Each structure stands twice: as structure tokens, then as C-alpha cells.
Short mmCIF file of C-alpha atoms in Angstrom, two decimals:
data_model
loop_
_atom_site.label_atom_id
_atom_site.label_comp_id
_atom_site.label_asym_id
_atom_site.label_seq_id
_atom_site.Cartn_x
_atom_site.Cartn_y
_atom_site.Cartn_z
CA MET A 1158 151.76 -71.45 202.01
CA ALA A 1159 152.10 -70.48 198.36
CA THR A 1160 152.35 -66.78 197.64
CA THR A 1161 149.56 -65.00 195.85
CA ALA A 1162 150.65 -62.93 192.88
CA PRO A 1163 148.50 -60.43 191.01
CA ALA A 1164 146.27 -62.10 188.47
CA GLN A 1165 148.01 -62.52 185.12
CA ASP A 1166 145.22 -60.90 183.10
CA LEU A 1167 145.39 -57.62 184.98
CA SER A 1168 147.73 -54.80 184.14
CA LEU A 1169 149.83 -53.28 186.88
CA GLU A 1170 147.60 -50.22 186.78
CA ARG A 1171 144.43 -52.23 187.34
CA GLU A 1172 146.08 -54.14 190.16
CA ALA A 1173 147.24 -50.89 191.72
CA GLN A 1174 143.72 -49.45 191.47
CA ALA A 1175 142.37 -52.47 193.31
CA TRP A 1176 144.92 -52.07 196.09
CA MET A 1177 144.22 -48.34 196.36
CA ASN A 1178 140.45 -48.58 196.43
CA ASP A 1179 139.68 -51.72 198.45
CA PRO A 1180 142.87 -53.48 199.51
CA TYR A 1181 141.38 -55.91 202.02
CA GLY A 1182 138.41 -56.79 199.87
CA HIS A 1183 140.67 -57.35 196.87
CA PHE A 1184 142.54 -60.09 198.76
CA GLY A 1185 139.36 -61.62 200.15
CA HIS A 1186 140.11 -60.23 203.63
CA HIS A 1187 142.81 -62.93 203.78
CA ASN A 1188 145.69 -61.83 206.02
CA THR A 1189 148.07 -64.60 204.92
CA LYS A 1190 147.67 -63.75 201.24
CA ILE A 1191 148.26 -60.07 201.93
CA HIS A 1192 151.60 -60.76 203.62
CA SER A 1193 152.76 -63.50 201.23
CA LEU A 1194 153.30 -61.51 198.03
CA PRO A 1195 156.62 -61.58 196.12
CA ARG A 1196 158.56 -58.43 196.93
CA ASP A 1197 159.44 -57.55 193.33
CA GLU A 1198 155.78 -57.71 192.31
CA VAL A 1199 154.80 -55.56 195.27
CA ALA A 1200 157.38 -52.95 194.26
CA ALA A 1201 156.02 -52.87 190.71
CA VAL A 1202 152.46 -52.30 191.94
CA GLN A 1203 153.65 -49.62 194.38
CA LEU A 1204 155.39 -47.70 191.61
CA ALA A 1205 152.32 -47.92 189.38
CA ALA A 1206 150.17 -46.64 192.23
CA MET A 1207 152.46 -43.68 192.84
CA ASN A 1208 152.09 -42.55 189.25
CA LEU A 1209 148.34 -43.12 189.23
CA ARG A 1210 147.97 -41.06 192.40
CA LEU A 1211 150.21 -38.30 191.07
CA ALA A 1212 148.21 -38.04 187.85
CA GLU A 1213 144.91 -38.15 189.72
CA ARG A 1214 145.68 -35.75 192.57
CA ARG A 1215 148.25 -33.32 191.27
CA ASP A 1216 145.58 -30.83 190.28
CA ARG A 1217 143.26 -31.66 193.20
CA ILE A 1218 145.64 -31.23 196.15
CA ALA A 1219 147.03 -27.72 195.94
CA MET A 1220 150.05 -28.38 198.16
CA LEU A 1221 151.06 -31.41 196.07
CA LYS A 1222 150.78 -29.43 192.85
CA LYS A 1223 152.95 -26.64 194.23
CA LEU A 1224 155.61 -29.09 195.39
CA ALA A 1225 155.59 -31.14 192.17
CA ASP A 1226 155.53 -28.10 189.88
CA GLY A 1227 158.40 -26.50 191.79
CA GLN A 1228 160.59 -29.50 191.05
CA GLY A 1229 159.28 -30.34 187.59
CA ILE A 1230 158.13 -33.79 188.67
CA ASP A 1231 155.59 -35.22 186.23
CA ARG A 1232 156.35 -38.90 186.69
CA ILE A 1233 158.03 -41.15 189.23
CA ASP A 1234 160.49 -43.58 187.65
CA SER A 1235 161.60 -45.43 190.79
CA LEU A 1236 160.39 -45.83 194.34
CA ASP A 1237 163.11 -43.54 195.69
CA ALA A 1238 162.14 -40.86 193.16
CA MET A 1239 159.03 -40.34 195.31
CA ALA A 1240 161.15 -38.86 198.14
CA PRO A 1241 160.95 -35.19 196.99
CA LEU A 1242 157.15 -35.40 197.21
CA LEU A 1243 157.00 -36.75 200.75
CA MET A 1244 155.54 -34.20 203.17
CA PRO A 1245 156.78 -33.72 206.77
CA HIS A 1246 154.31 -34.63 209.50
CA ASP A 1247 154.46 -31.15 211.03
CA ILE A 1248 152.88 -29.69 207.91
CA TYR A 1249 149.53 -30.49 209.51
CA LYS A 1250 150.12 -27.84 212.18
CA SER A 1251 151.74 -25.25 209.94
CA TYR A 1252 148.98 -22.63 210.20
CA PRO A 1253 149.53 -19.43 212.25
CA GLN A 1254 148.67 -20.22 215.87
CA SER A 1255 146.80 -16.94 216.17
CA LEU A 1256 144.02 -18.29 213.96
CA LEU A 1257 142.89 -20.62 216.72
CA ALA A 1258 143.23 -18.02 219.46
CA LYS A 1259 141.12 -15.60 217.39
CA GLN A 1260 138.72 -18.34 216.26
CA GLN A 1261 139.27 -17.57 212.57
CA TYR A 1262 137.96 -20.87 211.24
CA GLY A 1263 137.28 -19.52 207.76
CA LYS A 1264 141.00 -18.93 207.24
CA LEU A 1265 141.76 -22.32 208.71
CA MET A 1266 139.44 -23.82 206.10
CA GLY A 1267 141.55 -22.21 203.39
CA TRP A 1268 144.70 -23.73 204.86
CA LEU A 1269 143.14 -27.17 205.35
CA GLY A 1270 141.66 -27.20 201.85
CA LYS A 1271 145.14 -27.10 200.32
CA LEU A 1272 145.97 -30.47 201.86
CA THR A 1273 143.03 -32.60 200.71
CA ARG A 1274 141.53 -33.69 197.40
CA HIS A 1275 138.02 -33.00 198.72
CA ASP A 1276 136.60 -29.58 197.89
CA ILE A 1277 135.59 -27.95 201.18
CA SER A 1278 135.76 -24.37 199.95
CA GLY A 1279 131.99 -23.87 199.92
CA LEU A 1280 131.41 -24.86 203.54
CA ASP A 1281 130.19 -21.96 205.69
CA VAL A 1282 131.86 -21.99 209.13
CA SER A 1283 131.28 -18.34 209.98
CA ASP A 1284 129.11 -19.19 212.99
CA CYS A 1285 131.54 -21.73 214.50
CA ASP A 1286 132.75 -20.55 217.90
CA SER A 1287 135.01 -23.43 218.96
CA ILE A 1288 137.33 -26.06 217.53
CA ASP A 1289 134.71 -28.72 218.30
CA SER A 1290 131.93 -26.89 216.47
CA TRP A 1291 134.22 -26.27 213.48
CA LEU A 1292 135.33 -29.90 213.17
CA THR A 1293 131.79 -31.17 213.72
CA ARG A 1294 130.54 -28.95 210.88
CA ILE A 1295 133.19 -30.41 208.57
CA ARG A 1296 132.35 -33.97 209.61
CA ASP A 1297 128.60 -33.46 209.19
CA GLU A 1298 128.73 -31.82 205.77
CA THR A 1299 131.80 -33.20 203.94
CA PRO A 1300 133.50 -36.59 203.39
CA LEU A 1301 136.12 -35.58 205.97
CA ASP A 1302 136.41 -36.53 209.63
CA VAL A 1303 139.38 -34.34 210.50
CA ALA A 1304 141.70 -35.90 213.07
CA THR A 1305 143.29 -33.56 215.58
CA SER A 1306 145.96 -33.94 218.20
CA SER A 1307 147.98 -31.66 220.45
CA GLY A 1308 151.42 -32.44 221.74
CA SER A 1309 153.97 -30.94 224.07
CA THR A 1310 154.50 -27.94 221.78
CA GLY A 1311 150.96 -26.75 222.45
CA THR A 1312 150.07 -26.61 218.76
CA CYS A 1313 147.11 -28.61 217.45
CA SER A 1314 147.60 -30.62 214.31
CA PHE A 1315 144.66 -31.01 211.94
CA PHE A 1316 144.93 -33.95 209.57
CA PRO A 1317 142.19 -34.03 206.88
CA LYS A 1318 141.42 -37.71 207.31
CA SER A 1319 138.25 -38.92 205.60
CA LYS A 1320 135.58 -41.26 206.87
CA GLN A 1321 136.75 -43.79 204.30
CA ASP A 1322 140.30 -43.53 205.65
CA TYR A 1323 139.04 -44.47 209.11
CA ARG A 1324 137.08 -47.42 207.72
CA THR A 1325 140.10 -48.73 205.83
CA SER A 1326 142.21 -48.41 208.96
CA VAL A 1327 139.80 -50.30 211.23
CA MET A 1328 139.18 -53.00 208.63
CA GLY A 1329 142.94 -53.52 208.59
CA LEU A 1330 142.84 -54.19 212.30
CA ARG A 1331 140.04 -56.71 211.93
CA VAL A 1332 141.74 -58.58 209.11
CA GLN A 1333 145.18 -58.67 210.70
CA LEU A 1334 144.24 -59.21 214.33
CA ALA A 1335 141.37 -61.70 214.08
CA GLN A 1336 143.32 -64.10 211.84
CA LYS A 1337 146.36 -66.22 212.55
CA PHE A 1338 149.03 -65.86 209.89
CA GLY A 1339 149.56 -69.02 207.86
CA ALA A 1340 145.95 -70.15 207.98
CA ASP A 1341 142.77 -69.33 206.10
CA PRO A 1342 140.25 -67.03 207.79
CA ARG A 1343 137.84 -68.93 210.02
CA VAL A 1344 134.08 -68.61 209.69
CA GLY A 1345 133.11 -65.44 211.46
CA ASP A 1346 136.49 -63.71 211.38
CA ILE A 1347 135.10 -61.14 208.96
CA GLU A 1348 131.31 -61.63 208.96
CA ASP A 1349 130.37 -62.10 212.61
CA ARG A 1350 129.68 -59.30 215.02
CA ILE A 1351 132.44 -58.95 217.60
CA HIS A 1352 132.07 -56.84 220.71
CA ALA A 1353 134.40 -53.83 220.51
CA ILE A 1354 135.61 -52.75 223.95
CA ILE A 1355 137.42 -49.42 223.86
CA PRO A 1356 137.84 -47.78 227.28
CA LEU A 1357 137.78 -44.29 225.84
CA TYR A 1358 135.18 -41.83 224.57
CA ARG A 1359 131.84 -42.01 222.79
CA ASP A 1360 132.92 -39.29 220.35
CA GLY A 1361 135.65 -36.82 219.57
CA HIS A 1362 137.93 -35.56 216.82
CA ALA A 1363 141.20 -36.91 218.16
CA SER A 1364 141.68 -40.53 217.12
CA MET A 1365 140.98 -41.73 220.66
CA GLY A 1366 137.53 -40.17 220.40
CA ALA A 1367 136.76 -40.85 216.75
CA PHE A 1368 137.91 -44.45 216.58
CA GLY A 1369 135.06 -46.03 218.52
CA LYS A 1370 132.23 -45.42 216.08
CA TYR A 1371 134.26 -46.96 213.25
CA ALA A 1372 135.11 -49.95 215.44
CA CYS A 1373 131.37 -50.37 215.97
CA GLU A 1374 130.81 -50.30 212.21
CA ILE A 1375 133.59 -52.75 211.31
CA PHE A 1376 133.67 -55.12 214.30
CA GLY A 1377 130.03 -54.85 215.38
CA ASN A 1378 128.56 -54.58 211.85
CA GLY A 1379 127.03 -51.28 212.90
CA ASP A 1380 125.10 -52.71 215.86
CA PRO A 1381 125.49 -50.23 218.77
CA ALA A 1382 124.96 -53.09 221.22
CA TYR A 1383 128.42 -54.31 220.18
CA TRP A 1384 130.16 -50.98 220.88
CA HIS A 1385 131.32 -50.45 224.45
CA TYR A 1386 132.99 -47.22 225.59
CA CYS A 1387 133.94 -45.88 228.98
CA PHE A 1388 133.08 -42.19 228.74
CA ASP A 1389 129.61 -41.30 227.52
CA PHE A 1390 130.64 -37.88 226.27
CA LYS A 1391 132.72 -36.27 223.56
CA LEU A 1392 136.45 -35.77 224.00
CA SER A 1393 136.72 -32.01 223.54
CA SER A 1394 139.37 -30.81 221.10
CA ASP A 1395 139.11 -27.39 222.71
CA LEU A 1396 140.04 -28.80 226.11
CA MET A 1397 142.87 -30.81 224.57
CA TRP A 1398 144.20 -27.60 223.03
CA LEU A 1399 143.84 -25.77 226.36
CA ALA A 1400 145.81 -28.48 228.12
CA ALA A 1401 148.52 -28.32 225.47
CA ARG A 1402 148.78 -24.52 225.73
CA LEU A 1403 149.01 -24.75 229.52
CA ARG A 1404 151.82 -27.30 229.22
CA ALA A 1405 153.69 -25.09 226.76
CA ALA A 1406 153.28 -22.02 228.99
CA GLN A 1407 154.39 -23.95 232.05
CA ALA A 1408 157.49 -25.14 230.22
CA LYS A 1409 158.35 -21.48 229.57
CA GLY A 1410 157.70 -20.64 233.22
CA ASP A 1411 154.83 -18.21 232.61
CA LEU A 1412 151.26 -19.51 232.95
CA SER A 1413 149.93 -15.97 232.63
CA LYS A 1414 150.53 -16.05 228.88
CA VAL A 1415 148.11 -18.69 227.66
CA ASP A 1416 146.73 -17.43 224.34
CA VAL A 1417 143.32 -19.09 224.31
CA PRO A 1418 139.85 -17.50 224.45
CA ALA A 1419 138.82 -16.55 228.00
CA SER A 1420 135.74 -18.79 227.71
CA LEU A 1421 138.01 -21.76 227.16
CA LEU A 1422 140.47 -20.87 229.91
CA ALA A 1423 137.52 -20.91 232.32
CA ARG A 1424 137.14 -24.66 231.62
CA ARG A 1425 140.60 -25.52 232.97
CA GLU A 1426 139.23 -27.06 236.17
CA GLU A 1427 136.81 -29.22 234.14
CA TRP A 1428 139.68 -30.72 232.14
CA GLU A 1429 141.92 -31.30 235.15
CA GLN A 1430 139.13 -33.07 237.04
CA SER A 1431 138.32 -35.34 234.10
CA GLN A 1432 141.96 -36.37 233.81
CA LYS A 1433 142.18 -37.03 237.54
CA ASP A 1434 139.14 -39.33 237.53
CA MET A 1435 140.00 -41.17 234.32
CA PRO A 1436 142.14 -44.11 235.58
CA ASN A 1437 139.62 -45.27 238.19
CA GLN A 1438 136.70 -44.91 235.77
CA GLN A 1439 138.51 -46.92 233.09
CA LEU A 1440 139.36 -49.72 235.49
CA ALA A 1441 135.74 -49.86 236.67
CA PHE A 1442 134.61 -49.98 233.03
CA VAL A 1443 136.89 -52.92 232.17
CA ASN A 1444 135.69 -54.79 235.24
CA ARG A 1445 132.08 -54.22 234.18
CA MET A 1446 132.82 -55.53 230.68
CA ILE A 1447 134.33 -58.66 232.23
CA ARG A 1448 131.06 -59.33 234.04
CA GLU A 1449 128.69 -58.44 231.20
CA LEU A 1450 130.52 -60.11 228.28
CA HIS A 1451 131.90 -63.18 230.04
CA GLY A 1452 132.56 -65.99 227.54
CA GLN A 1453 131.95 -63.87 224.41
CA ARG A 1454 134.32 -62.98 221.60
CA VAL A 1455 135.61 -59.44 222.01
CA PHE A 1456 138.02 -56.98 220.43
CA VAL A 1457 139.78 -54.95 223.10
CA MET A 1458 141.94 -51.95 222.25
CA SER A 1459 143.50 -50.49 225.37
CA THR A 1460 146.69 -49.53 227.14
CA SER A 1461 148.62 -52.52 228.44
CA ASN A 1462 148.86 -51.18 231.98
CA LEU A 1463 145.07 -50.85 232.24
CA LEU A 1464 144.53 -54.43 231.07
CA TYR A 1465 147.22 -55.62 233.46
CA ALA A 1466 145.57 -53.89 236.44
CA ALA A 1467 142.20 -55.50 235.67
CA ALA A 1468 143.74 -58.92 234.99
CA LYS A 1469 145.90 -58.94 238.13
CA ARG A 1470 142.94 -58.04 240.31
CA GLY A 1471 140.78 -60.70 238.67
CA LEU A 1472 143.38 -63.44 239.15
CA GLU A 1473 143.72 -62.47 242.79
CA GLU A 1474 139.97 -62.99 243.13
CA GLY A 1475 140.20 -66.45 241.61
CA LEU A 1476 138.93 -65.61 238.12
CA SER A 1477 140.55 -66.52 234.78
CA GLY A 1478 139.69 -67.22 231.14
CA VAL A 1479 136.92 -64.65 231.10
CA PHE A 1480 136.41 -64.13 227.34
CA ALA A 1481 136.16 -66.49 224.35
CA PRO A 1482 139.58 -67.87 223.33
CA ASP A 1483 139.41 -66.31 219.85
CA SER A 1484 139.12 -62.81 221.30
CA VAL A 1485 141.61 -60.14 220.23
CA PHE A 1486 143.61 -57.94 222.57
CA MET A 1487 145.59 -54.99 221.28
CA GLY A 1488 147.70 -53.26 223.89
CA GLY A 1489 150.03 -50.35 223.74
CA GLY A 1490 151.66 -47.48 225.64
CA GLY A 1491 150.18 -45.60 228.51
CA ALA A 1492 152.79 -46.40 231.14
CA LYS A 1493 154.01 -42.77 231.09
CA GLY A 1494 157.64 -43.73 231.50
CA VAL A 1495 156.99 -46.31 234.22
CA PRO A 1496 158.43 -49.76 233.35
CA LEU A 1497 155.73 -52.37 232.78
CA PRO A 1498 155.79 -55.55 234.92
CA ASP A 1499 157.81 -58.49 233.63
CA ASP A 1500 154.78 -60.76 233.89
CA LEU A 1501 152.44 -58.35 232.08
CA GLU A 1502 151.67 -60.48 229.03
CA GLU A 1503 151.41 -63.74 231.00
CA VAL A 1504 148.95 -62.20 233.49
CA ILE A 1505 146.80 -60.60 230.76
CA CYS A 1506 146.68 -63.72 228.60
CA ARG A 1507 145.82 -66.05 231.48
CA PHE A 1508 143.06 -63.86 232.81
CA PHE A 1509 141.46 -62.82 229.52
CA ASN A 1510 141.91 -66.22 227.81
CA THR A 1511 144.00 -65.15 224.84
CA GLU A 1512 147.18 -66.63 223.35
CA ARG A 1513 149.10 -63.36 223.19
CA MET A 1514 148.86 -59.62 223.42
CA ILE A 1515 149.12 -57.96 220.04
CA SER A 1516 151.04 -54.77 219.40
CA ALA A 1517 150.96 -52.63 216.29
CA TYR A 1518 152.79 -49.60 214.94
CA GLY A 1519 150.72 -46.90 213.34
CA MET A 1520 149.77 -43.24 213.33
CA THR A 1521 146.82 -41.01 212.56
CA GLU A 1522 148.29 -39.95 209.22
CA MET A 1523 148.38 -43.52 207.85
CA ASN A 1524 145.57 -45.98 207.20
CA SER A 1525 147.57 -49.14 207.88
CA PHE A 1526 148.70 -50.56 211.19
CA SER A 1527 151.83 -52.71 211.10
CA VAL A 1528 151.31 -55.71 213.38
CA LEU A 1529 154.11 -57.16 215.50
CA CYS A 1530 154.85 -60.79 214.61
CA ASP A 1531 156.11 -63.56 216.91
CA HIS A 1532 159.68 -62.59 216.00
CA ASP A 1533 159.24 -58.99 217.18
CA ARG A 1534 159.02 -57.25 213.81
CA TYR A 1535 156.33 -54.85 212.62
CA HIS A 1536 155.22 -56.03 209.18
CA VAL A 1537 154.14 -53.31 206.77
CA ALA A 1538 151.18 -53.87 204.44
CA PRO A 1539 152.14 -54.18 200.74
CA TRP A 1540 150.21 -51.03 199.80
CA VAL A 1541 152.51 -48.97 202.02
CA THR A 1542 155.97 -48.12 200.68
CA ILE A 1543 158.68 -47.68 203.32
CA PHE A 1544 161.46 -45.10 203.02
CA LEU A 1545 164.37 -44.67 205.40
CA LEU A 1546 165.75 -41.16 205.13
CA ASP A 1547 169.12 -39.75 206.10
CA LEU A 1548 168.63 -37.39 209.06
CA ASP A 1549 170.87 -34.67 207.63
CA THR A 1550 169.97 -34.68 203.94
CA GLY A 1551 166.49 -36.21 203.82
CA GLN A 1552 167.66 -38.44 200.98
CA PRO A 1553 166.56 -42.11 200.88
CA LEU A 1554 169.03 -44.59 202.31
CA PRO A 1555 169.83 -47.65 200.15
CA ARG A 1556 167.11 -50.29 199.99
CA LYS A 1557 169.55 -53.07 200.83
CA GLY A 1558 171.20 -54.49 203.92
CA VAL A 1559 170.42 -53.22 207.40
CA GLN A 1560 169.58 -49.52 207.46
CA THR A 1561 168.48 -47.18 210.24
CA GLY A 1562 166.97 -43.82 209.42
CA ARG A 1563 163.99 -41.54 209.68
CA ALA A 1564 160.83 -43.41 208.72
CA ALA A 1565 158.75 -42.15 205.82
CA PHE A 1566 155.88 -43.83 204.00
CA PHE A 1567 153.69 -43.62 200.95
CA ASP A 1568 150.24 -45.05 201.67
CA MET A 1569 148.46 -45.64 198.37
CA THR A 1570 145.13 -46.23 200.16
CA ALA A 1571 144.94 -42.62 201.43
CA ASP A 1572 141.51 -41.38 200.37
CA SER A 1573 141.75 -37.73 201.30
CA CYS A 1574 145.41 -36.71 201.24
CA TRP A 1575 148.44 -37.32 199.08
CA GLY A 1576 149.67 -40.28 201.15
CA GLY A 1577 153.36 -39.38 201.34
CA LEU A 1578 154.52 -38.72 204.92
CA ILE A 1579 157.82 -38.07 206.69
CA THR A 1580 157.54 -39.09 210.34
CA GLY A 1581 159.40 -38.21 213.51
CA ASP A 1582 160.43 -41.84 214.09
CA MET A 1583 163.80 -43.57 213.77
CA VAL A 1584 163.41 -47.14 212.55
CA THR A 1585 165.56 -50.03 211.34
CA VAL A 1586 164.82 -52.28 208.35
CA ASP A 1587 166.77 -55.29 207.11
CA TRP A 1588 165.91 -55.10 203.43
CA ASP A 1589 167.48 -58.46 202.56
CA HIS A 1590 166.03 -60.50 205.41
CA HIS A 1591 162.90 -62.64 205.15
CA CYS A 1592 161.34 -62.89 208.58
CA GLU A 1593 161.21 -66.28 210.27
CA CYS A 1594 157.46 -65.82 210.80
CA GLY A 1595 156.91 -66.58 207.10
CA ARG A 1596 155.64 -63.19 205.99
CA THR A 1597 157.31 -61.82 202.88
CA SER A 1598 156.38 -58.21 203.66
CA TYR A 1599 159.08 -55.79 204.73
CA ALA A 1600 159.26 -55.20 208.46
CA LEU A 1601 160.47 -52.65 210.99
CA GLU A 1602 162.55 -53.85 213.90
CA LYS A 1603 160.73 -53.63 217.22
CA THR A 1604 162.84 -50.82 218.69
CA ILE A 1605 161.50 -47.51 217.39
CA ASN A 1606 162.76 -44.18 218.74
CA ARG A 1607 161.70 -40.58 218.32
CA VAL A 1608 164.17 -38.42 216.40
CA SER A 1609 163.61 -35.64 218.92
CA GLU A 1610 164.83 -37.90 221.74
CA ILE A 1611 167.98 -38.77 219.82
CA GLN A 1612 168.66 -35.12 219.02
CA GLY A 1613 168.09 -33.78 222.52
CA GLY A 1614 164.52 -32.55 222.06
CA ASP A 1615 164.98 -31.03 218.61
CA ASP A 1616 163.66 -32.48 215.37
CA LYS A 1617 164.51 -30.41 212.34
CA ILE A 1618 163.16 -32.35 209.37
CA SER A 1619 165.33 -32.38 206.27
CA CYS A 1620 163.42 -33.18 203.08
CA ALA A 1621 164.60 -34.57 199.77
CA ALA A 1622 162.71 -31.78 198.04
CA THR A 1623 164.86 -28.92 196.78
CA PRO A 1624 165.10 -26.16 199.42
CA GLN A 1625 163.47 -23.58 197.13
CA ALA A 1626 160.56 -25.85 196.19
CA GLN A 1627 160.07 -26.74 199.83
CA ALA A 1628 160.10 -23.08 200.94
CA ASP A 1629 157.75 -22.00 198.13
CA ALA A 1630 155.31 -24.78 198.92
CA MET A 1631 155.26 -23.87 202.62
CA ASP A 1632 154.75 -20.19 201.82
CA PHE A 1633 151.89 -21.15 199.55
CA LEU A 1634 150.31 -23.31 202.23
CA THR A 1635 150.42 -20.66 204.94
CA GLY A 1636 149.66 -17.70 202.67
CA PHE A 1637 145.97 -16.94 202.88
CA GLY A 1638 145.87 -14.73 199.84
CA GLY A 1639 147.22 -17.41 197.52
#
């Protein structure tokens, strides 16, 4: 299919604005057009967008201003010149841990406000007595819907994602997953209501809790009858934090030192019971959806092992082809280190009546998912600039040949934040190769590793920013008098 270049009567800046503000609408929600653009034209638009964003947000995102001022960066003259302004992913948990333990949400607001363009300084959170109440106040009274997560370190990250960021992200799933590359969108791919089946929570501030309501809006056109969730309650960020602190204390061999409020520690049994019951409840939920939505078009976002369990049981009972053939199935992790069955995809596809399971690479801090093609490459949307960084220096590796390095991205569609992110992932890109699937977009090879796993559990991020500028910016971010 012929590639689609930016219209000749538009300047690069106007084209970049269109990509930044409504990327999927700008291309008519046409997945093939989005991934068929000439690479040199994409690079030109990306560079224009970087400079537009820098001019627009330098004085609105305090952390960006500190980092740019410290290095005297007023303009970006090449894609790689963006590297000193990329921010490490762990910046979103850089606040003093004691602020959570002491429930000092006012100070946390000051820290969070330095990372977003939205002014949240006037929001009164003095009566908030939990993480959930604090994040709900922000969501109810500002453009933000802060995304939180807690990992093995026991420290919550708070990413100031906006409601618009979520909508852009879910629209990207609908455009890329409901269409077959190489063909025009079919009637209904974008307009029709599609049942969204997400075997997770009705609400929450982690992505697994927040995602559902946006899936209802984008896939179900806002009709709650098209939104199906397993757990009719909110995923508690407080309980997630408690679990993370317990894991961290256990790793140190001393569960007596869990620095959380006593009222939260008392809910330990509640969390443990909910986790124990979860697998059986999710399987029962999927089986109920099979009965209630038989023959209908659905969007299913789940772990692959859960779908496999439901499909295997159904086939054993003589059932197959349960949903409409144009349904969409997006699977992912969840095996917890246990190898998945060799026949996983064949069993799932036969039972659910779909051509293939779809996988995608993404993260909370980015709006775009990169979908895996038939040749096992994750194709990156043209409004996302890829960087591969040297592990030791943080400098960009050459944008030619086959390179493996730390993944970093600039997402020009970011509504709330700067958009420049250094990840904890090691990826490989063949910059000179055009994928056999026909997409012209750059792609990540399927094998993606965590830097921490390669380095024996450690992940010290080296940035391209000058050490002094980096240190000053971090001091500014965590200093509550500045």
C-alpha cells in the first residue's frame, strides 16, 4: 500500500501539532497509514515536535526547566540532542519515603507538581488520610488521574498521568488491535460498541484498576453495559503499598520494621485473602463472560495463562468458537516464572474464535503500545522517538545497524508530563531493516530484558545529562523549600 506523507500544504510544525494533539484522529484512525510513513519524514516531524514541546513546557514543568537551564539547552538540533533531557523512570518515586508513612500529602503535592504541566498547587489535600483518598481528590478535581505502582523495592511510584493520556493510550489499542495491517478499517472498527472484558477491578489508581473505565469509554462508547470487570471494588493503592513494604521487609529478614500507619498494617489479612481468592474468581468471571457474550464481538485484555485455563477447560467440554471472529484478544505475562504451554496460542485461538493472540509492549509512563507483528517485532508508533542508550555513559548509541541498549523514548503525545523517559529495559533495534510485515515504523526485537536482571539485581541509570545538572535537578525535585 502506498505510504501516506504529511500533506504538502502543512508546515512541519503544524503536522507535529496534529500528531501531538490527536494522532489517531489525524490519520483517520487508519492503522496502516500510521505505520506506512517514510522514516525521514517521521524524523523531521519528531524533531519539530521536540522543539515545540520544549518551548511550550519549559516554563510549565519545573523539573524540565531546571534540567534544561542547567545545561543551557534552548533548542534541540537533532534527535540525539534530546538525550540530556530524558528523565529516568525512577524519578517518579524520588520523594522521601517518610512522607507516605507520615501521610504528608501536602508535601507530596509539591513534589508531584514539579513533574506536570498542570497546576495542582491550589488543591487542598489536608484532610486526606490515605493514598487512595489523596489520589481520588486529585482525580476528582484536576485533569490528572495519577497512576501508581509498587514494585519489589517497596516504594510506590506516582506518575502524573492525565485523563487525556489514558484516552490516547486506549484509543491506540482500539486502532491497532481491531484492524489488520495492510487493509482499510472495516465498518465498525472505530464506531461500533465492542464489549470490553477486563478480568480486573472496577476502579483503582494503578493501571490495572484505572484502565477499565477508559476501555468502556473507547471500546464501549461510554455504555456501561459494554464494560465487564471481575472485581466490583476498587484496587486499593494503600494495600498495594502495604504489600510492597512487607515484601521489602521480608527480603531484609525483619518483618517487624514495616513503616506504614498502624491502621494500614491492620489490613494485611484483607490483602492476603484477596490475593488468594483472585485466580479462582477470575477464571469464574471469564467462564461467565463466555456464556453471556457468546457470538458477540469482544475486546479481551488479560493474562495469557488465564485465557489458556478457560480455553482448555472449554475445549474439554466440547465448546469452541465462542466469540465473533473479529474479536480482539490481547494477552501478556502473569505466568510468574512458570513456562507457558507450547500449545497456548493454538488452544486460545481455537476456543475463542480468533486468528491470533496479540501482544504489545508498553508501560504506564507512555501513551503508546507497540504491537507485535507476525514477524515478532514490536512496532513503535511514529509519534514516539526511540533511543538506545549506552549502559555506562547514558549516551545514545548510533541510529544505524543493529544496536542493543537501554530503551528510552520521547512520546510527543504526552499531555501531562514532558514525555522523555529512560526505562529499565534492554532492547534491540535494527535501524536499517524494514520489517517483512510491511510496516515502515521502527521496531524492537521481541526479546526484551530488564537491565536489573542483566546486572545482577542492580540498575544504576546513567543519563546523558551532565552530572551537575542531573544532581541539581534531583535536589530541586526533592527539596520542599524550593
